[in-house]
CSV table of C-alpha atoms and ligand atoms in Angstrom, one decimal:
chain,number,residue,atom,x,y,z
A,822,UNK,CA,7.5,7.1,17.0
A,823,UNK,CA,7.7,5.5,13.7
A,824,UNK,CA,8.6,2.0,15.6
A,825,UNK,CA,5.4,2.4,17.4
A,826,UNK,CA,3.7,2.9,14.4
A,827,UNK,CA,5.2,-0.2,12.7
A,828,UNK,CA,4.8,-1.8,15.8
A,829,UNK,CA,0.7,-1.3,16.1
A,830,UNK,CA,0.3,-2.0,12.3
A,831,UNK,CA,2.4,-5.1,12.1
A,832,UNK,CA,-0.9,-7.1,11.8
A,833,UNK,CA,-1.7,-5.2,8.4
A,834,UNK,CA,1.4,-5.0,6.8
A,835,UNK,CA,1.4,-7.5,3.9
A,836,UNK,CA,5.0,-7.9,2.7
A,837,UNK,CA,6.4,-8.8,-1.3
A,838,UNK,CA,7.3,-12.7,-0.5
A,839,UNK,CA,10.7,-11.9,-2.6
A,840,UNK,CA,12.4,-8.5,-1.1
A,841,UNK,CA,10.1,-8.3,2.1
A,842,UNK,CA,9.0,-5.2,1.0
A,843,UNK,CA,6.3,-3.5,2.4
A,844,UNK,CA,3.6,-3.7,-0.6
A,845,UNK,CA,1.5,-1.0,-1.3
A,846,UNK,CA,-2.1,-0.6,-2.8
A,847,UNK,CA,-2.2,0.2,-5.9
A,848,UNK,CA,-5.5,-0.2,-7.0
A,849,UNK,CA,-9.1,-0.8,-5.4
A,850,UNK,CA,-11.3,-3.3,-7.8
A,851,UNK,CA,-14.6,-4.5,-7.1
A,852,UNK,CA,-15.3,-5.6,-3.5
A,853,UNK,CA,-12.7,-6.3,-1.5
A,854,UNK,CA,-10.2,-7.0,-4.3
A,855,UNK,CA,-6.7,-5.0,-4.4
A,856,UNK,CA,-4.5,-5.1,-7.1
A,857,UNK,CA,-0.6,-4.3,-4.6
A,858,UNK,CA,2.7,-3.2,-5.7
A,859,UNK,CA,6.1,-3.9,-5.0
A,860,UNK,CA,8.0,-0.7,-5.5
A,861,UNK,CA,12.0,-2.5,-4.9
A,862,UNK,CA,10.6,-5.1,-8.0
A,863,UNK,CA,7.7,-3.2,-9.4
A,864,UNK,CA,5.7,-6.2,-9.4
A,865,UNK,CA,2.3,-6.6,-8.8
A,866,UNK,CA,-0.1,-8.7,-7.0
A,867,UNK,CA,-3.6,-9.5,-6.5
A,868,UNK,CA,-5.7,-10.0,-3.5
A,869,UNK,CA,-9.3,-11.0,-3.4
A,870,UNK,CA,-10.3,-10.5,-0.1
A,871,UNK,CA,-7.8,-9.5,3.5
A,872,UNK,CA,-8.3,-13.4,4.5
A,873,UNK,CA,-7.4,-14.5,0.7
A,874,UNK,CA,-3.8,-15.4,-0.5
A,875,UNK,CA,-1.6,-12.8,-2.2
A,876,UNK,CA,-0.7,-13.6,-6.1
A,877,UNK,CA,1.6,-12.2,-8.6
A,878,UNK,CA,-1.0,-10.6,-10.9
A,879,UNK,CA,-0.1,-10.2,-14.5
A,880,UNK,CA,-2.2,-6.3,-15.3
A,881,UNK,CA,-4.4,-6.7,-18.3
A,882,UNK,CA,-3.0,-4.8,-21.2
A,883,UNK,CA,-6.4,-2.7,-21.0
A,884,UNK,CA,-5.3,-1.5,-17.3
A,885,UNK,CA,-2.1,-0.6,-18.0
A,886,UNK,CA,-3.2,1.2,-21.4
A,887,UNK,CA,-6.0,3.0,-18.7
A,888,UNK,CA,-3.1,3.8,-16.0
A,889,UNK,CA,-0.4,5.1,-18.9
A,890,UNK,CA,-3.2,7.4,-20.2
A,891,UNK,CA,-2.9,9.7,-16.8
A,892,UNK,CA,0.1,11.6,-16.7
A,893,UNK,CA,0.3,11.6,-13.0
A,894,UNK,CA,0.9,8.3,-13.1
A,895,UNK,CA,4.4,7.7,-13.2
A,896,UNK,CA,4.5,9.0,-9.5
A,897,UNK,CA,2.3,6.9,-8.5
A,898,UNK,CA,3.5,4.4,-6.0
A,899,UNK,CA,0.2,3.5,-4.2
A,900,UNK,CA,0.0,3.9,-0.4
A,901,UNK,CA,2.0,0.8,2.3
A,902,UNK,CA,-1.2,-1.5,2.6
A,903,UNK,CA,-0.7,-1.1,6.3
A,904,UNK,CA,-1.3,3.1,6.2
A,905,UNK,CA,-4.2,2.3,3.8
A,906,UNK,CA,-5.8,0.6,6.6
A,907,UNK,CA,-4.7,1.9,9.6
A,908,UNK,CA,-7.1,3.0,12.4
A,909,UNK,CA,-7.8,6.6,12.4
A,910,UNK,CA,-6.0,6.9,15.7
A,911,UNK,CA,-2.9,5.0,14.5
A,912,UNK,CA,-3.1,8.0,11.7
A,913,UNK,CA,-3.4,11.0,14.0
A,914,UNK,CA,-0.2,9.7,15.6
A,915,UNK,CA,1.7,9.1,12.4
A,916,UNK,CA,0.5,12.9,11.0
A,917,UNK,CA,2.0,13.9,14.8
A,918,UNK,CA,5.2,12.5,14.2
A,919,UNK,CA,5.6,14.3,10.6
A,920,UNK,CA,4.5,17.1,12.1
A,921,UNK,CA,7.5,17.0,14.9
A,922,UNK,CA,10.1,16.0,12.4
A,923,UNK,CA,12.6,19.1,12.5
A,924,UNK,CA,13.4,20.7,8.6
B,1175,LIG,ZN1,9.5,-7.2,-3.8
């Protein structure tokens, strides 16, 4: 199931150009723009827009200073770009296939 799922979001996912990585979204800015995370090199990258090009994106000290303030975020790893977006179907199969996984 989780093949199909890749499979059916391979047009979304957005992969780290050094590890292939997955990336995941970290934060939503204004508009369209994402700030993305690598979690293998905890790096992060910009995007503008989903037709713009994906930079390494150097987080203002005021950001980081905003995101150290919450405790919670430490676990925060953001959500794969692909799962952000998917199509509400897509996501009623993926919540089936947790739901089947045995304990
Ligand atoms: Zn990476």
């Amino acid at each position: 199931m989780q093949l199909l799922i890749d499979w059916l979001n391979r047009n979304r996912i957005c992969k780290c150009e050094t590890c292939k990585t997955e990336l995941n979204v970290y934060s939503y800015l204004s508009g369209e723009s994402l700030i993305l995370y690598c979690v293998a090199c905890n790096e992060y990258f910009y995007r503008e827009d989903p037709s713009s090009p994906i930079n390494k994106y150097k987080v203002p000290e005021g950001l980081l200073k905003q995101w150290a303030m919450d405790p919670y975020n430490s676990y925060y790893k953001g959500l794969p770009i692909s799962e952000a977006y998917e199509p509400k179907w897509i996501r009623f199969l993926r919540k089936l296939s947790r739901y089947r996984k045995p304990n």
